[in-house]
Short mmCIF file of C-alpha atoms and ligand atoms in Angstrom, two decimals:
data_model
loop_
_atom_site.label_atom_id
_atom_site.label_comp_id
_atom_site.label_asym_id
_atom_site.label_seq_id
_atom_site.Cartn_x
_atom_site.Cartn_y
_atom_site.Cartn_z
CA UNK M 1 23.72 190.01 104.56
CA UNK M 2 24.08 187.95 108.23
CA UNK M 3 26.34 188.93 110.24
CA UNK M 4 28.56 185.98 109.49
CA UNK M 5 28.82 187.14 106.11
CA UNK M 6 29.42 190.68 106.81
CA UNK M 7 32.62 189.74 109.31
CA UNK M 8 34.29 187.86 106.03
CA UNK M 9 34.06 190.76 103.80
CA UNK M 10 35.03 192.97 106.60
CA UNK M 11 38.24 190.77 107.41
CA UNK M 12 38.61 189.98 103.87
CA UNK M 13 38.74 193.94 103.27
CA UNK M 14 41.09 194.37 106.32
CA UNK M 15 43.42 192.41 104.62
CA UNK M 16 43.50 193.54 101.28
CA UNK M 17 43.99 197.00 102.83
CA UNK M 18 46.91 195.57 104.95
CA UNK M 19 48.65 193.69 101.66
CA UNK M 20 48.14 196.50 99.14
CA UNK M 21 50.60 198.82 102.27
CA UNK M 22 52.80 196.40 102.60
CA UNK M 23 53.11 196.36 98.71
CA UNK M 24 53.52 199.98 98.84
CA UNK M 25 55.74 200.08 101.55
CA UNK M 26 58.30 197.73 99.76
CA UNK M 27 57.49 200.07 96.41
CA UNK M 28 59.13 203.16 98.64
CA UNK M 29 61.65 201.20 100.16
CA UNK M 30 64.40 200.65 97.06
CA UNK M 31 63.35 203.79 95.65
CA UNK M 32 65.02 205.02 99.05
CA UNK M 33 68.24 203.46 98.76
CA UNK M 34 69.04 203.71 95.51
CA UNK M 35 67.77 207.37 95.70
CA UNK M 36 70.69 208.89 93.45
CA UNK M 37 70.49 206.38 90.38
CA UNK M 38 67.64 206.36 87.86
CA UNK M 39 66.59 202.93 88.79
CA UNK M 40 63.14 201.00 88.04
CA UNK M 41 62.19 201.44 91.80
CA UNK M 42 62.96 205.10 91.98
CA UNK M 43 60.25 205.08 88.91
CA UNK M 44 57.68 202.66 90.82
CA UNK M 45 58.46 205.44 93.92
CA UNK M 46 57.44 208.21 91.00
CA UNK M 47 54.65 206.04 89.68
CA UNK M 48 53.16 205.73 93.58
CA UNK M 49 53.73 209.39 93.92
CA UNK M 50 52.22 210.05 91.06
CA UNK M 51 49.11 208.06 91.89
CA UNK M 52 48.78 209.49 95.30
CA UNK M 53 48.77 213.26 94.09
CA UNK M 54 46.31 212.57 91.24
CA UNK M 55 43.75 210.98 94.17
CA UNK M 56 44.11 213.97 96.02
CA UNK M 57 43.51 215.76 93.19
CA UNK M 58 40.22 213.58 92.42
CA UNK M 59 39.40 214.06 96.46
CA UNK M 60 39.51 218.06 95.82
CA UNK M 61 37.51 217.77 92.64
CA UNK M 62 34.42 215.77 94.37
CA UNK M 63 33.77 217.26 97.61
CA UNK M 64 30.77 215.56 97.68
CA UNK M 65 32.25 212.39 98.07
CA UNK M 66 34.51 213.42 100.67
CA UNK M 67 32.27 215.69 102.91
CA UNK M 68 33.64 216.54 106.39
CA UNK M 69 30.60 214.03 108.21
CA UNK M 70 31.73 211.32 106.00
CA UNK M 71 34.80 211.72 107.48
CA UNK M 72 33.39 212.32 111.12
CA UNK M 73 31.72 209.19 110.93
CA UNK M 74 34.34 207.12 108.86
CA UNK M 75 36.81 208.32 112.44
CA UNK M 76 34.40 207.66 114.52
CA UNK M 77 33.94 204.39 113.26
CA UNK M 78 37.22 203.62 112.88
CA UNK M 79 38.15 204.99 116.41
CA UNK M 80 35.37 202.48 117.84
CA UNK M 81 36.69 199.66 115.97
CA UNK M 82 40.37 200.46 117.14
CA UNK M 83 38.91 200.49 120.98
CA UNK M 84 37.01 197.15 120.29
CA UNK M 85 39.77 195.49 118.66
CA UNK M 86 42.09 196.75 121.77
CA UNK M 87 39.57 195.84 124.27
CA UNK M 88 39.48 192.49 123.12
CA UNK M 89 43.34 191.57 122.78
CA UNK M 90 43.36 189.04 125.55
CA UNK M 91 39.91 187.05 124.89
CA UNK M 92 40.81 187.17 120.92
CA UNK M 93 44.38 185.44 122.31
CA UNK M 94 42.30 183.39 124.59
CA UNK M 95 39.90 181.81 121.98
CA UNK M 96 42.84 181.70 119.56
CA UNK M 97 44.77 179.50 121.63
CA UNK M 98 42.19 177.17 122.63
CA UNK M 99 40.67 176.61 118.97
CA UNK M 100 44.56 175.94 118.03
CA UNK M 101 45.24 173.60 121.00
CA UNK M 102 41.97 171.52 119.90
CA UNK M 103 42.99 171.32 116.49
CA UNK M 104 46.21 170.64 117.27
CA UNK M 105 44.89 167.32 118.26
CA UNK M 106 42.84 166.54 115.62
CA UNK M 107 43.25 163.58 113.14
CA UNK M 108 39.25 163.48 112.54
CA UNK M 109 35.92 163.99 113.23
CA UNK M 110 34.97 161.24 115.87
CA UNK M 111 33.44 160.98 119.25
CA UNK M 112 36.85 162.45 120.64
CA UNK M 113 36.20 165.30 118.51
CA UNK M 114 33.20 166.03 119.74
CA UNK M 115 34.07 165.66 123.56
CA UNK M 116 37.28 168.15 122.65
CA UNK M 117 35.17 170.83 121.23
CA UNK M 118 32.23 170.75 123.62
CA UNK M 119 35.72 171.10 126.42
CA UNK M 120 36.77 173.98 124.57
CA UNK M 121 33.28 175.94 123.97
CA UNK M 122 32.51 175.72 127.99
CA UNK M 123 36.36 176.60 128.71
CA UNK M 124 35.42 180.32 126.59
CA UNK M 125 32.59 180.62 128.80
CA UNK M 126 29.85 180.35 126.19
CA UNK M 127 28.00 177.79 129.12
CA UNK M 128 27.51 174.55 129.03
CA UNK M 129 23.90 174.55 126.75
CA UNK M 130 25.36 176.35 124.25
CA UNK M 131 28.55 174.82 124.05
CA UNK M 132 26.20 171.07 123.23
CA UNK M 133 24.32 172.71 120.83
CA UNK M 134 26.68 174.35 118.86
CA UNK M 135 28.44 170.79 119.12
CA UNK M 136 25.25 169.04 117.76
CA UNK M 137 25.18 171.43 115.00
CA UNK M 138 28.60 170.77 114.16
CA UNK M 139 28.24 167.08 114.01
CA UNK M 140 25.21 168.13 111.76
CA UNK M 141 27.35 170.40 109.34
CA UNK M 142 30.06 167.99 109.09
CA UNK M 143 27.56 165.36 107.76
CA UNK M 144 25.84 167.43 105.29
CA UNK M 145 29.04 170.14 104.11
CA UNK M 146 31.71 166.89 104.47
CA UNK M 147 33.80 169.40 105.58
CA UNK M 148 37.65 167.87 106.86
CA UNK M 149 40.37 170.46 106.81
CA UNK M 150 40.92 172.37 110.27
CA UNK M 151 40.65 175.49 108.63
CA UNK M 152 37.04 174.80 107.30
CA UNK M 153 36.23 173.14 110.82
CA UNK M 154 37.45 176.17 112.40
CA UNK M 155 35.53 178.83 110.23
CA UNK M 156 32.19 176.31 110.59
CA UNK M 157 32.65 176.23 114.17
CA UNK M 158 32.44 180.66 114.11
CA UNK M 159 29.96 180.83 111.86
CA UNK M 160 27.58 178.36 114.38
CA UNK M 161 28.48 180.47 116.80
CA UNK M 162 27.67 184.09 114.96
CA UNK M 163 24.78 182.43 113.46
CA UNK M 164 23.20 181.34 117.05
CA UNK M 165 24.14 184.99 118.82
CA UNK M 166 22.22 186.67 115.98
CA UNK M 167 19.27 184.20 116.09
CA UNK M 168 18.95 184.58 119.76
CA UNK M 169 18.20 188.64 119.15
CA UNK M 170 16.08 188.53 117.09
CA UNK M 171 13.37 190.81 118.11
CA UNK M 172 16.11 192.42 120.57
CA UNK M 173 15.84 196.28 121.22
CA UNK M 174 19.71 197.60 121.71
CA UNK M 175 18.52 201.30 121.65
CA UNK M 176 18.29 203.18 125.23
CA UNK M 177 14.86 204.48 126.15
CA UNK M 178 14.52 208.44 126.73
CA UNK M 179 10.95 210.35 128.32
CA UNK M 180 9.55 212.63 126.02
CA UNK M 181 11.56 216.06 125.64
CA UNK M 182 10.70 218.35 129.00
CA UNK M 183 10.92 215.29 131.24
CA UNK M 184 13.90 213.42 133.18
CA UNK M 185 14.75 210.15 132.02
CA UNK M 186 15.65 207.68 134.97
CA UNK M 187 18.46 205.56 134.64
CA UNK M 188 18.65 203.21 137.65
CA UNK M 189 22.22 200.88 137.68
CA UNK M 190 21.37 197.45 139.86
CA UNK M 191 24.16 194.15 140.43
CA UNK M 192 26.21 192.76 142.74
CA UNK M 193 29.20 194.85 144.74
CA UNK M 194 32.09 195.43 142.26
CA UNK M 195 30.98 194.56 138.81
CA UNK M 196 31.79 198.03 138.05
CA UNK M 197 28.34 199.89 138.10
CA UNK M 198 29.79 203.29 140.03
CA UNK M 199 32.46 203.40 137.44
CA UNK M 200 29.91 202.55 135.04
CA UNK M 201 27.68 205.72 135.68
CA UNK M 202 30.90 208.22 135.97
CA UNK M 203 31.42 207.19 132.35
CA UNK M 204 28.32 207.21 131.04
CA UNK M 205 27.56 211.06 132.88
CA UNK M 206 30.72 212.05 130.91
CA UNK M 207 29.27 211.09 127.69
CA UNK M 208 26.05 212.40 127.93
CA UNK M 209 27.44 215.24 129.23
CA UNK M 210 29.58 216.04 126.28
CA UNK M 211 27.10 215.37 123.98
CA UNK M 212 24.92 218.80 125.45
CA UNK M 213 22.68 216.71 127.83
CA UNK M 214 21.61 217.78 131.60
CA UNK M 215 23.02 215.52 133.58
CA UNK M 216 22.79 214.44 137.36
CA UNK M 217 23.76 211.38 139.94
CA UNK M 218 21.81 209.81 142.55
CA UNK M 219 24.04 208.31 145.11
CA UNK M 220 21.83 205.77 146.40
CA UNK M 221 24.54 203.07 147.41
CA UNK M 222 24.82 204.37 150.82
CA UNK M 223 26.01 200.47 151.82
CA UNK M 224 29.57 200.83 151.18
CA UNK M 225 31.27 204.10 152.74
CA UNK M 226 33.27 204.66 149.72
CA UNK M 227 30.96 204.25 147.15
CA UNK M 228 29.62 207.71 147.38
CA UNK M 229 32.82 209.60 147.52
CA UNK M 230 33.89 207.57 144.21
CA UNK M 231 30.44 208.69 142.38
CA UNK M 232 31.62 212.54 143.93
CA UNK M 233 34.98 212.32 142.14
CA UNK M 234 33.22 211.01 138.67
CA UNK M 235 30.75 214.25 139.07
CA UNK M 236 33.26 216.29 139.72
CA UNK M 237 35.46 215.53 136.78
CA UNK M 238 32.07 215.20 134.67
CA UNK M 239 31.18 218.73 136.75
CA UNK M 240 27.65 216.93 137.24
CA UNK M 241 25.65 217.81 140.62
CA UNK M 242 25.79 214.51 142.61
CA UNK M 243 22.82 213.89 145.30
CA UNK M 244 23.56 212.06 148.05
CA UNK M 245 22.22 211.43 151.82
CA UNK M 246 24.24 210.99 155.16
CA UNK M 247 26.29 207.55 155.44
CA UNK M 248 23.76 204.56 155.96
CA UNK M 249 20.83 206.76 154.86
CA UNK M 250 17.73 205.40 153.54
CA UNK M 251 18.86 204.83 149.72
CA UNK M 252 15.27 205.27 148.58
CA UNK M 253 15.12 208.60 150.21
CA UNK M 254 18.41 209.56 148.48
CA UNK M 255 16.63 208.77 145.38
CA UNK M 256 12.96 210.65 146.01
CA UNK M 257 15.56 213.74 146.43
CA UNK M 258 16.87 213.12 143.57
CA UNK M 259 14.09 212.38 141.75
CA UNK M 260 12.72 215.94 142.68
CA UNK M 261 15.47 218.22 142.06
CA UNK M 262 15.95 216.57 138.58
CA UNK M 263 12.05 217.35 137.94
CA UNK M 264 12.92 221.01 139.45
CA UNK M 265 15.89 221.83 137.65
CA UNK M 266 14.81 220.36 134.41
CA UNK M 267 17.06 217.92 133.96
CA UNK M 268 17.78 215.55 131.23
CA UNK M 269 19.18 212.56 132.51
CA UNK M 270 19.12 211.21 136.60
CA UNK M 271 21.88 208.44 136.63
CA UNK M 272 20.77 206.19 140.18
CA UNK M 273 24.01 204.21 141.34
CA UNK M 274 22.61 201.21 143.27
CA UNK M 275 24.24 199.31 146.35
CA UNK M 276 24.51 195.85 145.34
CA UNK M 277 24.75 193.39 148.28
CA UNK M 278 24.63 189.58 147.68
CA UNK M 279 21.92 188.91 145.04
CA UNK M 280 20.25 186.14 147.58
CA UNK M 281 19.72 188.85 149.76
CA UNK M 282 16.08 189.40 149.83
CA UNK M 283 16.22 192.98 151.22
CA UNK M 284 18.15 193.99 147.97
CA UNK M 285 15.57 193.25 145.72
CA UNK M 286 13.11 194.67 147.94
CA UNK M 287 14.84 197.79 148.33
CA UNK M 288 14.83 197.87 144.26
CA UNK M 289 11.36 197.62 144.26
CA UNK M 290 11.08 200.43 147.14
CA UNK M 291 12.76 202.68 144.78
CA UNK M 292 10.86 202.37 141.61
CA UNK M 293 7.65 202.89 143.43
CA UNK M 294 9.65 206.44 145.02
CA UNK M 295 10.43 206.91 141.38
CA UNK M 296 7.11 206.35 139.87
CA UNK M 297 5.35 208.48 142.64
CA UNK M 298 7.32 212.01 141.30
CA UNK M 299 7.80 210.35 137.82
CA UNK M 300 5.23 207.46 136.73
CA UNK M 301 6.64 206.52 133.59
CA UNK M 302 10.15 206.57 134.79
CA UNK M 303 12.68 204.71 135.26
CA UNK M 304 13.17 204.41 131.42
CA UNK M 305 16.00 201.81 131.80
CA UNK M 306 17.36 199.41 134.54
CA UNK M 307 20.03 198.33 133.47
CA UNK M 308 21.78 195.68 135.26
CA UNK M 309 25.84 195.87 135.29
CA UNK M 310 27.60 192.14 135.17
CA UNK M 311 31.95 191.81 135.39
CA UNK M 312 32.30 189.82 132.36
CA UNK M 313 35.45 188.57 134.31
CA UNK M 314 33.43 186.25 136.43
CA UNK M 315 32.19 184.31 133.51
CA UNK M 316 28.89 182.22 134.21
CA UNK M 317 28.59 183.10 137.68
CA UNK M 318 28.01 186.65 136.08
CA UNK M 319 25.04 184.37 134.27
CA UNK M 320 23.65 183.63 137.67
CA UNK M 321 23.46 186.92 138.69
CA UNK M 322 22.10 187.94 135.98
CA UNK M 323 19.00 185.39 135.88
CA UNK M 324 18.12 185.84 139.49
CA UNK M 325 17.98 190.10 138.95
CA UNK M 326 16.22 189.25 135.59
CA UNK M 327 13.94 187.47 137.58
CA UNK M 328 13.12 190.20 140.43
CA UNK M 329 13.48 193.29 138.87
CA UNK M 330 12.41 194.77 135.36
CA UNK M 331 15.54 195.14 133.69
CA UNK M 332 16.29 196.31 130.47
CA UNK M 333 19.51 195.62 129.51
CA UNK M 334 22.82 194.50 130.48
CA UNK M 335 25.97 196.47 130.54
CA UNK M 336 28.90 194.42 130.65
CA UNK M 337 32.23 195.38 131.77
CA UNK M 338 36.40 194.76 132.41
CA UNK M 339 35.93 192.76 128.69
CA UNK M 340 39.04 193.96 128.49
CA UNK M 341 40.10 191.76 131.43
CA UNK M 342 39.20 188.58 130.46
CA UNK M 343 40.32 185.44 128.34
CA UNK M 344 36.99 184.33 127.55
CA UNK M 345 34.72 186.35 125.60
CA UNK M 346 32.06 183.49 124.89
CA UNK M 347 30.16 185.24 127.92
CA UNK M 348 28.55 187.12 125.19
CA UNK M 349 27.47 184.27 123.48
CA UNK M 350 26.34 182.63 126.79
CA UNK M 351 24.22 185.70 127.92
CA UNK M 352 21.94 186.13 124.70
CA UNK M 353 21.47 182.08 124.59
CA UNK M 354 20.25 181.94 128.14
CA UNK M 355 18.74 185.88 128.95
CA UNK M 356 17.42 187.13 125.90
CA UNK M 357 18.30 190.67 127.37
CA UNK M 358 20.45 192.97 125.39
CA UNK M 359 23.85 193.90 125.81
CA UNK M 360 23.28 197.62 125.52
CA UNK M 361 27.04 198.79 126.64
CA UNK M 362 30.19 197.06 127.21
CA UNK M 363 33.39 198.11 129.24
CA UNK M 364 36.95 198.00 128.15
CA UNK M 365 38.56 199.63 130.74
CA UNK M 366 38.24 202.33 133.65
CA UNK M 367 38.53 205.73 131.67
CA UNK M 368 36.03 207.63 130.67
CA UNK M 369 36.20 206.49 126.53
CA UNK M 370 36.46 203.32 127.57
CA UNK M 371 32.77 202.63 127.72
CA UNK M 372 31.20 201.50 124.48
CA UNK M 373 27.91 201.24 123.12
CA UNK M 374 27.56 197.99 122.09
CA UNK M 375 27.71 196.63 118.71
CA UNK M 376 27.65 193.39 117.71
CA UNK M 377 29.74 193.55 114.07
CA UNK M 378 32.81 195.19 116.30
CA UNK M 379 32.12 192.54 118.95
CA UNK M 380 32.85 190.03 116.25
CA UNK M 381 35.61 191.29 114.55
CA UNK M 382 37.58 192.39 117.58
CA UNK M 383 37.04 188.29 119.04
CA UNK M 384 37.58 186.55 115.71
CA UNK M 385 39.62 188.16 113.26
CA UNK M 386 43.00 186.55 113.64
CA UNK M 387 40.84 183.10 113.62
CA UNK M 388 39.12 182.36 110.32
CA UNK M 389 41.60 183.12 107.23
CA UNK M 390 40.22 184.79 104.30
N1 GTP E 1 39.64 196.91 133.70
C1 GTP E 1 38.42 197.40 133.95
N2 GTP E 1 38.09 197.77 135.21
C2 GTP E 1 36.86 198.26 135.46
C3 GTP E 1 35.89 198.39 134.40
N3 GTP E 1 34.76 198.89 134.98
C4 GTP E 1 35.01 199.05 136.30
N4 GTP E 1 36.27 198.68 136.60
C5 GTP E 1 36.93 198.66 137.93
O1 GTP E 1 36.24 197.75 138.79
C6 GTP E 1 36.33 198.16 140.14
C7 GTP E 1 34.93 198.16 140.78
O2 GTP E 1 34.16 199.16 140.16
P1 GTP E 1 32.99 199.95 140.93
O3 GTP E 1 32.45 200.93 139.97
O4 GTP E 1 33.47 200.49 142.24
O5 GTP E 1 31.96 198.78 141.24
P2 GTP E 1 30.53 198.87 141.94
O6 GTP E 1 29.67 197.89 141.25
O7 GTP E 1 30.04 200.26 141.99
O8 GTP E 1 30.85 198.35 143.40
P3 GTP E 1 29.98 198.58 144.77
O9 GTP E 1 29.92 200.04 144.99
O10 GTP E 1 30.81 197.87 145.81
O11 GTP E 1 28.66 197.95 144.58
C8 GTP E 1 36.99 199.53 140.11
O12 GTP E 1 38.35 199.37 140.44
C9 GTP E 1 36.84 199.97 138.66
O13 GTP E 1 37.85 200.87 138.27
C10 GTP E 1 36.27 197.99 133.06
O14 GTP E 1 35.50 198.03 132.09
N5 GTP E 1 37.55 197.49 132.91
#
């Protein structure tokens, strides 16, 4: 099933789930007030009661079926979703809004049209190629499908979209890359000053952390004076060792320290935290390159991922950044972050039409829990769901 498909049964689920409470809800509800006469809703109340305490019953008869991972995972799941979905309030709203502005508009499917909807694609940030050729498609779709009502228009217009992300990733490998047990794995952080890539390795030390690993942090962006003392605070709450050098030292020694003492002390994972100065500067990239060849010289298979951190706030200047790093360094995947802070998730859209990298992690906030391993059904869900009816 595509993963246009599997959204509608998800929603469609979703809101079966939501009707059949409600219905139960106003089942208990004049069973409450008319608690002290024998009424048909006290016996509906009884009846739900009734039903309740006989699936219980079932649940205790087939542990099986209910085993405690099943449940782990079913929480787990559900927690993620409930983060996504939260995450995602204001670009949900923001896509909402626009899709309901343009269709406000619409008496039918003319030149106008088209002009309004290519508008309203580039004003969600999914860029402007995108935004033509999910147009042309549409124009395409209405042809062959004769479809008319805003609703359908609205739904065809998603599904385009879905369809295009997932044919974009096709061959696209979301997993992170570890060195074989006994070894550290590198994972060097690169991007531009504030996307969030300090915050970015605090978080991900935490989690990795509480899942058993060996964790320690490279402070290698000795550019900005606080930058280190920030990465401190995250090891310190993560109670990681940090390594870091004397203000406005050499970042690439920083890192061959590093490098070493993770080696030494057998450590599972080194996080690097980058300095990202303007991504014209020349002498960034170069100093990249400096420190994979530090890297490779104690470690030559490392690092195992680059991963290159982009504010999802800054829409398709993020893009830019994105290409000209793609373009210089060898990175592996894209963490994007402060999703939570923006009105326009079509940046997701925009980065697997033009990058082809993966979105391995996405952002929803500054705490710890707030970083998410990326998943594309959630993504969908939590930017859609109030959208296309069922
Ligand atoms: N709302 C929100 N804020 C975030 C997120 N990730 C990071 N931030 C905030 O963004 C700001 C910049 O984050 P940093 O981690 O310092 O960015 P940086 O890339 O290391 O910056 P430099 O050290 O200057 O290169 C901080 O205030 C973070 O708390 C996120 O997912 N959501």
């Amino acid at each position: 099933m595509g993963l246009f498909d599997r959204f509608k049964k998800k929603n469609q689920e979703k809101a079966e789930d939501l009707a059949s409470s409600e219905e139960l809800a106003k089942a208990e509800q004049p069973a409450l007030i008319s608690e002290a006469e024998d009424t048909p809703a006290l016996d509906a109340k009884v009846e739900v009661e009734e039903a309740e305490a006989e699936s219980e019953a079932d649940a205790a008869l087939d542990p099986e079926e209910k085993s405690e991972d099943a449940e782990d995972k079913s929480s787990e799941e559900a927690d993620q979703q409930a983060v996504y979905e939260e995450g995602l309030t204001q670009s949900r709203k923001g896509f909402a809004d626009r899709f309901n502005r343009f269709l406000a508009n619409f008496r039918s499917v003319d030149e106008d049209f088209f002009e309004d909807l290519e508008d309203t694609l580039i004003g969600a940030d999914l860029g402007f190629d995108l935004a033509i050729s999910i147009s042309n498609q549409v124009r395409e779709a209405v042809k062959l499908e004769n479809v008319k009502d805003k609703e359908a228009i609205k739904e065809l217009i998603v599904r385009l979209m879905v369809e295009s992300y997932e044919r974009q990733g096709e061959n696209e490998d979301q997993s992170m890359h570890f060195a074989p047990k006994g070894q550290p794995t590198v994972i060097l952080f690169v991007g531009v000053n504030g996307v969030g890539k300090t915050t970015t390795v605090g978080k991900m030390a935490q989690r990795y952390k509480d899942q058993g690993k060996k964790i320690m942090l490279a402070a290698a962006d000795t550019f900005r004076a606080g930058a280190v003392k920030q990465l401190q605070e995250w090891g310190d709450r993560a109670q990681v060792p940090v390594v870091a050098g004397p203000e406005k030292a050499d970042p690439s020694s920083v890192v061959y320290q590093a490098v070493e003492r993770a080696k030494d002390e057998q450590v599972d994972i080194l996080f690097v935290d980058t300095a990202g100065r303007l991504q014209n500067n020349v002498n960034l990239m170069q100093e990249l390159a400096k420190m994979n060849r530090v890297i490779q010289k104690v470690l030559p298979e490392a690092p195992q991922e680059v991963l290159l951190v982009l504010d999802a706030t800054t829409g398709q200047n993020a893009l830019q950044q994105a290409k000209l790093f793609k373009d210089s360094s060898e990175v592996t995947g894209l963490v994007l972050t402060k999703m939570d802070g923006t009105a326009k998730g079509g940046i997701v859209f925009a980065i697997r039409d033009q990058l082809h990298l993966p979105v391995k992690w996405i952002g929803f906030g500054e705490k710890a829990s707030d970083l998410r391993a990326f998943s594309a059904e959630d993504f969908v869900y939590g930017l859609f769901k109030d959208l296309v009816k069922n």
